[in-house]
Amino acid sequence: MSFLTHRRHDVLIVGGGINGAGLARDLALRGVTVALVDQGDFASGTSSASTKLIHGGLRYLERFDLHLVFESCRERRILQQIAPHLVRPLAFLIPVYRDDPRSLLTIRAGLTLYDTLALFRNTERHHILSAREGLEEEPALREEGLTGVARYWDCRMDDARLCLENVLAAAEAGAHTVNYLRVTDFLKRGGKVTGARVRDLETGTELEIEAQVVVNATGPWLDRVCTLDGDDRAKLRLTRGTHILVPRLNRANEALYLTAGRDDRLFFAIPWAAGLSLVGTTDVDDAGDPDQLRPPEADIDYLLSEVGRHLRGPAPGRDQVVAAFTGLRPLLAADEQRPSRLSREHHVFESASGLLSLGGGKYTTYRAVAAEMADQICRQLGRSGPELTARVPLPGGSTGNFGAFFRRTLPQMVGRWGLPTAAVTRMLERYGSRTPRVLALLEQEPELADPVVAGSSLLGVEVAFACDGEFARTPEDVLRRRTPIALLPGRGMAELDAVADLMARRLGGEERRDLWKYDYRVRNGIL
């Protein structure tokens, strides 16, 4: 860890979620010296617990947040260009029923404005289907009272990997990026923050990292970190978003955008891996400890009940829930009564000591938020440099048109390495243009081409690459964030022992294997 302490950095960023990672990438590309630390794994908080969408925010039109929608649509287009392997178009169906609070006419008007704010550059423009056409397109929908179905386009994404690729990009540009370092106090000189004291959670070692500017980008932990600076004012209102994974609910490979009957909230049912649907999200105030967050049964029951209202067949039961996860939105404190109507705008708080704390925001606009904050920090440092993040691809994003890249590369990779087509397909969609780097490990270690256990989709080479080149330190890092195995049927339990053994050999963590496995079961609700 001497690389963190041998010099004074320009900027220390505390928090390796999407905002901290995006800011680290932006600053590093401008030539600013950056240290990025997180008390857990990168993206291990809210940034791996989203609805896994990059979207313009159709529902924000109801609050006339036109600027936010316009910005979101612009950022959606940019992310498709710099990370085409992770951010891909997806069609959405909005079924409209007679008793819904939003009529088909209202939906049509909203989608027309949505297309306009996207400057008509979306994948396709929206269109309206009759009830009959909608049922032909998606026969799983309840027929009674259906007045029509709207179709429009947004994007799906892999949230944990999108965050990780920002971290990787920052590191490639010269930033020092380290996970499992917890800030225990701030360093001060003359009443001004000059760095932080951190503890290495793997070794217990205490370190001091000095920096001219310190940024608190810890998401739901923002207020807690501010107390280390002597600032106990509440800046955030945390709301809980829970998601569940159930067997595929609909036939079409399109998402459903549905209205909850209980509270008129909008929520999604999104086609996901392994024949599953991702259903979410809730929006409930939660003042609990972010470190102890678990999906409440009431949230799971709410999602099961509400998605069942829209289906022709029986609603999915509790025993059909394959996995559930939840995250806390670090929204700005406000007097608004309904959590779902809280603003998704961001704000930078500056304390008397000079600590900068970033609150609010939404995943889709993280790059624009980072650029705005990087501008502010560069002015403070007296530095200048062009903002490059809208033009420079993320580490796996140098594919050009992803469809053409995929069609060209898939047979080449299958032919060269002899791997199953399904395995190479997953790798191309996960690693993009970095896939050859992953498979290059097989030249020296051909045994890594095998699944970690018989019947698993996870190959040894993916675990090895996560350790060697993606900062993975525990089996949960690999099974929950470098890959989605923890959210698939079986929850990664079949792979856990083998992954722990391989990582112990790779990282020299023999004495930590049992603790790794225990922590994995606890954090994923399996104990």
Short mmCIF file of N, CA and C in Angstrom, two decimals, residues 77-171:
data_model
loop_
_atom_site.label_atom_id
_atom_site.label_comp_id
_atom_site.label_asym_id
_atom_site.label_seq_id
_atom_site.Cartn_x
_atom_site.Cartn_y
_atom_site.Cartn_z
N ARG A 77 -27.62 7.84 -24.52
CA ARG A 77 -27.00 7.71 -25.84
C ARG A 77 -25.47 7.62 -25.71
N ILE A 78 -24.88 8.42 -24.83
CA ILE A 78 -23.43 8.40 -24.65
C ILE A 78 -22.97 7.05 -24.10
N LEU A 79 -23.70 6.52 -23.13
CA LEU A 79 -23.30 5.24 -22.53
C LEU A 79 -23.42 4.10 -23.53
N GLN A 80 -24.37 4.17 -24.42
CA GLN A 80 -24.45 3.16 -25.48
C GLN A 80 -23.22 3.21 -26.39
N GLN A 81 -22.63 4.38 -26.51
CA GLN A 81 -21.46 4.54 -27.37
C GLN A 81 -20.17 4.13 -26.68
N ILE A 82 -20.03 4.40 -25.37
CA ILE A 82 -18.77 4.11 -24.69
C ILE A 82 -18.77 2.76 -23.99
N ALA A 83 -19.95 2.14 -23.83
CA ALA A 83 -20.04 0.81 -23.22
C ALA A 83 -21.11 -0.01 -23.91
N PRO A 84 -20.98 -0.24 -25.22
CA PRO A 84 -22.05 -0.92 -25.96
C PRO A 84 -22.25 -2.38 -25.55
N HIS A 85 -21.27 -2.98 -24.93
CA HIS A 85 -21.40 -4.38 -24.48
C HIS A 85 -22.23 -4.47 -23.21
N LEU A 86 -22.26 -3.41 -22.42
CA LEU A 86 -22.97 -3.42 -21.14
C LEU A 86 -24.30 -2.68 -21.19
N VAL A 87 -24.45 -1.73 -22.08
CA VAL A 87 -25.67 -0.90 -22.18
C VAL A 87 -26.30 -1.17 -23.53
N ARG A 88 -27.39 -1.92 -23.52
CA ARG A 88 -27.99 -2.37 -24.79
C ARG A 88 -29.49 -2.07 -24.81
N PRO A 89 -30.03 -1.75 -26.00
CA PRO A 89 -31.44 -1.36 -26.11
C PRO A 89 -32.38 -2.48 -25.66
N LEU A 90 -33.50 -2.06 -25.11
CA LEU A 90 -34.55 -2.98 -24.67
C LEU A 90 -35.90 -2.31 -24.88
N ALA A 91 -36.83 -3.05 -25.47
CA ALA A 91 -38.19 -2.54 -25.66
C ALA A 91 -39.00 -2.73 -24.39
N PHE A 92 -39.89 -1.77 -24.12
CA PHE A 92 -40.76 -1.79 -22.94
C PHE A 92 -42.21 -1.71 -23.39
N LEU A 93 -43.06 -2.51 -22.75
CA LEU A 93 -44.50 -2.46 -22.99
C LEU A 93 -45.19 -1.88 -21.77
N ILE A 94 -46.08 -0.92 -22.01
CA ILE A 94 -46.87 -0.33 -20.92
C ILE A 94 -48.33 -0.71 -21.15
N PRO A 95 -48.85 -1.73 -20.45
CA PRO A 95 -50.27 -2.04 -20.58
C PRO A 95 -51.11 -1.02 -19.82
N VAL A 96 -52.18 -0.57 -20.42
CA VAL A 96 -53.03 0.45 -19.80
C VAL A 96 -54.42 -0.14 -19.62
N TYR A 97 -54.93 -0.06 -18.38
CA TYR A 97 -56.25 -0.61 -18.05
C TYR A 97 -57.22 0.51 -17.70
N ARG A 98 -58.50 0.18 -17.77
CA ARG A 98 -59.54 1.20 -17.55
C ARG A 98 -59.42 1.88 -16.20
N ASP A 99 -58.99 1.14 -15.17
CA ASP A 99 -58.94 1.72 -13.83
C ASP A 99 -57.57 2.31 -13.49
N ASP A 100 -56.65 2.39 -14.45
CA ASP A 100 -55.33 2.96 -14.19
C ASP A 100 -55.41 4.47 -14.02
N PRO A 101 -54.55 5.06 -13.22
CA PRO A 101 -54.55 6.52 -13.04
C PRO A 101 -54.04 7.28 -14.26
N ARG A 102 -53.36 6.58 -15.16
CA ARG A 102 -52.82 7.22 -16.37
C ARG A 102 -53.51 6.59 -17.58
N SER A 103 -54.24 7.40 -18.32
CA SER A 103 -54.97 6.90 -19.47
C SER A 103 -54.01 6.64 -20.63
N LEU A 104 -54.51 5.94 -21.66
CA LEU A 104 -53.70 5.69 -22.85
C LEU A 104 -53.33 7.01 -23.53
N LEU A 105 -54.25 7.98 -23.49
CA LEU A 105 -53.97 9.29 -24.08
C LEU A 105 -52.84 9.98 -23.33
N THR A 106 -52.85 9.88 -22.01
CA THR A 106 -51.79 10.48 -21.20
C THR A 106 -50.44 9.81 -21.49
N ILE A 107 -50.47 8.49 -21.59
CA ILE A 107 -49.24 7.76 -21.89
C ILE A 107 -48.71 8.15 -23.27
N ARG A 108 -49.60 8.26 -24.25
CA ARG A 108 -49.19 8.65 -25.60
C ARG A 108 -48.53 10.04 -25.58
N ALA A 109 -49.15 10.97 -24.87
CA ALA A 109 -48.60 12.33 -24.80
C ALA A 109 -47.23 12.33 -24.12
N GLY A 110 -47.11 11.54 -23.05
CA GLY A 110 -45.84 11.47 -22.34
C GLY A 110 -44.74 10.89 -23.21
N LEU A 111 -45.06 9.84 -23.97
CA LEU A 111 -44.05 9.21 -24.82
C LEU A 111 -43.68 10.09 -26.01
N THR A 112 -44.61 10.88 -26.49
CA THR A 112 -44.28 11.83 -27.54
C THR A 112 -43.27 12.85 -27.04
N LEU A 113 -43.51 13.37 -25.83
CA LEU A 113 -42.56 14.31 -25.22
C LEU A 113 -41.22 13.62 -24.94
N TYR A 114 -41.28 12.36 -24.52
CA TYR A 114 -40.07 11.58 -24.24
C TYR A 114 -39.20 11.46 -25.49
N ASP A 115 -39.81 11.10 -26.61
CA ASP A 115 -39.08 11.00 -27.87
C ASP A 115 -38.50 12.36 -28.27
N THR A 116 -39.26 13.42 -28.01
CA THR A 116 -38.80 14.77 -28.36
C THR A 116 -37.57 15.15 -27.54
N LEU A 117 -37.61 14.88 -26.23
CA LEU A 117 -36.48 15.23 -25.37
C LEU A 117 -35.25 14.39 -25.69
N ALA A 118 -35.45 13.21 -26.28
CA ALA A 118 -34.33 12.39 -26.75
C ALA A 118 -33.84 12.83 -28.12
N LEU A 119 -34.42 13.93 -28.63
CA LEU A 119 -34.08 14.46 -29.95
C LEU A 119 -34.29 13.42 -31.04
N PHE A 120 -35.28 12.53 -30.80
CA PHE A 120 -35.65 11.48 -31.75
C PHE A 120 -34.46 10.60 -32.12
N ARG A 121 -33.53 10.42 -31.15
CA ARG A 121 -32.35 9.58 -31.38
C ARG A 121 -32.43 8.27 -30.62
N ASN A 122 -33.60 7.93 -30.10
CA ASN A 122 -33.74 6.66 -29.41
C ASN A 122 -33.66 5.52 -30.42
N THR A 123 -33.59 4.29 -29.92
CA THR A 123 -33.51 3.13 -30.79
C THR A 123 -34.64 3.13 -31.81
N GLU A 124 -35.85 3.32 -31.32
CA GLU A 124 -37.03 3.50 -32.17
C GLU A 124 -37.97 4.46 -31.48
N ARG A 125 -38.84 5.09 -32.23
CA ARG A 125 -39.87 5.93 -31.63
C ARG A 125 -40.98 5.05 -31.07
N HIS A 126 -41.70 5.59 -30.11
CA HIS A 126 -42.77 4.82 -29.49
C HIS A 126 -43.91 4.59 -30.48
N HIS A 127 -44.72 3.61 -30.19
CA HIS A 127 -45.99 3.47 -30.89
C HIS A 127 -47.00 2.79 -29.98
N ILE A 128 -48.26 2.94 -30.34
CA ILE A 128 -49.38 2.48 -29.52
C ILE A 128 -50.04 1.28 -30.18
N LEU A 129 -50.24 0.21 -29.39
CA LEU A 129 -50.93 -0.98 -29.86
C LEU A 129 -52.34 -1.00 -29.29
N SER A 130 -53.28 -1.50 -30.06
CA SER A 130 -54.62 -1.73 -29.52
C SER A 130 -54.56 -2.85 -28.49
N ALA A 131 -55.64 -3.03 -27.76
CA ALA A 131 -55.68 -4.10 -26.77
C ALA A 131 -55.46 -5.46 -27.44
N ARG A 132 -56.07 -5.66 -28.59
CA ARG A 132 -55.90 -6.94 -29.30
C ARG A 132 -54.45 -7.13 -29.75
N GLU A 133 -53.88 -6.08 -30.33
CA GLU A 133 -52.48 -6.16 -30.77
C GLU A 133 -51.53 -6.38 -29.60
N GLY A 134 -51.85 -5.72 -28.49
CA GLY A 134 -51.01 -5.88 -27.31
C GLY A 134 -51.03 -7.29 -26.76
N LEU A 135 -52.20 -7.93 -26.78
CA LEU A 135 -52.30 -9.30 -26.28
C LEU A 135 -51.65 -10.28 -27.24
N GLU A 136 -51.68 -9.98 -28.53
CA GLU A 136 -50.97 -10.83 -29.48
C GLU A 136 -49.46 -10.73 -29.24
N GLU A 137 -49.02 -9.53 -28.92
CA GLU A 137 -47.59 -9.33 -28.65
C GLU A 137 -47.19 -9.95 -27.32
N GLU A 138 -48.03 -9.80 -26.32
CA GLU A 138 -47.72 -10.34 -25.00
C GLU A 138 -48.95 -10.99 -24.38
N PRO A 139 -49.17 -12.27 -24.69
CA PRO A 139 -50.37 -12.96 -24.22
C PRO A 139 -50.39 -13.20 -22.72
N ALA A 140 -49.29 -12.96 -22.01
CA ALA A 140 -49.30 -13.16 -20.56
C ALA A 140 -50.07 -12.07 -19.83
N LEU A 141 -50.39 -10.96 -20.51
CA LEU A 141 -51.08 -9.86 -19.85
C LEU A 141 -52.54 -10.19 -19.57
N ARG A 142 -53.05 -9.66 -18.47
CA ARG A 142 -54.48 -9.80 -18.15
C ARG A 142 -55.30 -9.07 -19.20
N GLU A 143 -56.32 -9.73 -19.71
CA GLU A 143 -57.11 -9.15 -20.79
C GLU A 143 -58.20 -8.21 -20.27
N GLU A 144 -58.78 -8.53 -19.13
CA GLU A 144 -59.93 -7.77 -18.62
C GLU A 144 -59.56 -6.31 -18.38
N GLY A 145 -60.28 -5.40 -19.04
CA GLY A 145 -60.10 -3.96 -18.83
C GLY A 145 -58.95 -3.35 -19.60
N LEU A 146 -58.22 -4.15 -20.39
CA LEU A 146 -57.08 -3.61 -21.13
C LEU A 146 -57.58 -2.69 -22.25
N THR A 147 -57.08 -1.45 -22.29
CA THR A 147 -57.50 -0.50 -23.31
C THR A 147 -56.45 -0.31 -24.41
N GLY A 148 -55.22 -0.71 -24.15
CA GLY A 148 -54.17 -0.59 -25.14
C GLY A 148 -52.81 -0.82 -24.51
N VAL A 149 -51.80 -0.90 -25.35
CA VAL A 149 -50.44 -1.13 -24.88
C VAL A 149 -49.50 -0.19 -25.63
N ALA A 150 -48.66 0.52 -24.90
CA ALA A 150 -47.66 1.40 -25.52
C ALA A 150 -46.31 0.69 -25.54
N ARG A 151 -45.56 0.89 -26.60
CA ARG A 151 -44.20 0.34 -26.67
C ARG A 151 -43.22 1.50 -26.85
N TYR A 152 -42.15 1.49 -26.06
CA TYR A 152 -41.08 2.47 -26.23
C TYR A 152 -39.76 1.79 -25.90
N TRP A 153 -38.65 2.52 -26.00
CA TRP A 153 -37.33 1.93 -25.86
C TRP A 153 -36.48 2.66 -24.82
N ASP A 154 -35.81 1.89 -23.98
CA ASP A 154 -34.74 2.38 -23.12
C ASP A 154 -33.60 1.37 -23.21
N CYS A 155 -32.79 1.24 -22.17
CA CYS A 155 -31.66 0.32 -22.21
C CYS A 155 -31.54 -0.48 -20.92
N ARG A 156 -31.10 -1.72 -21.04
CA ARG A 156 -30.72 -2.53 -19.90
C ARG A 156 -29.21 -2.41 -19.71
N MET A 157 -28.72 -2.77 -18.54
CA MET A 157 -27.27 -2.72 -18.30
C MET A 157 -26.91 -3.64 -17.15
N ASP A 158 -25.61 -3.87 -17.01
CA ASP A 158 -25.06 -4.61 -15.87
C ASP A 158 -24.47 -3.57 -14.94
N ASP A 159 -25.18 -3.25 -13.85
CA ASP A 159 -24.77 -2.13 -13.01
C ASP A 159 -23.42 -2.34 -12.34
N ALA A 160 -23.19 -3.53 -11.76
CA ALA A 160 -21.93 -3.77 -11.06
C ALA A 160 -20.74 -3.67 -12.02
N ARG A 161 -20.89 -4.20 -13.21
CA ARG A 161 -19.77 -4.18 -14.15
C ARG A 161 -19.58 -2.80 -14.76
N LEU A 162 -20.63 -2.04 -14.94
CA LEU A 162 -20.47 -0.69 -15.43
C LEU A 162 -19.69 0.15 -14.43
N CYS A 163 -19.98 -0.03 -13.15
CA CYS A 163 -19.22 0.65 -12.11
C CYS A 163 -17.77 0.16 -12.12
N LEU A 164 -17.57 -1.15 -12.18
CA LEU A 164 -16.23 -1.71 -12.18
C LEU A 164 -15.41 -1.18 -13.35
N GLU A 165 -16.01 -1.08 -14.52
CA GLU A 165 -15.24 -0.62 -15.67
C GLU A 165 -14.82 0.84 -15.52
N ASN A 166 -15.59 1.64 -14.80
CA ASN A 166 -15.14 2.99 -14.48
C ASN A 166 -13.93 2.95 -13.55
N VAL A 167 -13.94 2.03 -12.58
CA VAL A 167 -12.78 1.87 -11.70
C VAL A 167 -11.56 1.42 -12.50
N LEU A 168 -11.75 0.43 -13.37
CA LEU A 168 -10.65 -0.05 -14.20
C LEU A 168 -10.11 1.06 -15.10
N ALA A 169 -11.01 1.86 -15.66
CA ALA A 169 -10.58 2.97 -16.52
C ALA A 169 -9.78 3.98 -15.72
N ALA A 170 -10.22 4.27 -14.49
CA ALA A 170 -9.48 5.20 -13.64
C ALA A 170 -8.09 4.67 -13.35
N ALA A 171 -8.00 3.36 -13.03
CA ALA A 171 -6.70 2.76 -12.75
C ALA A 171 -5.80 2.79 -13.98
#
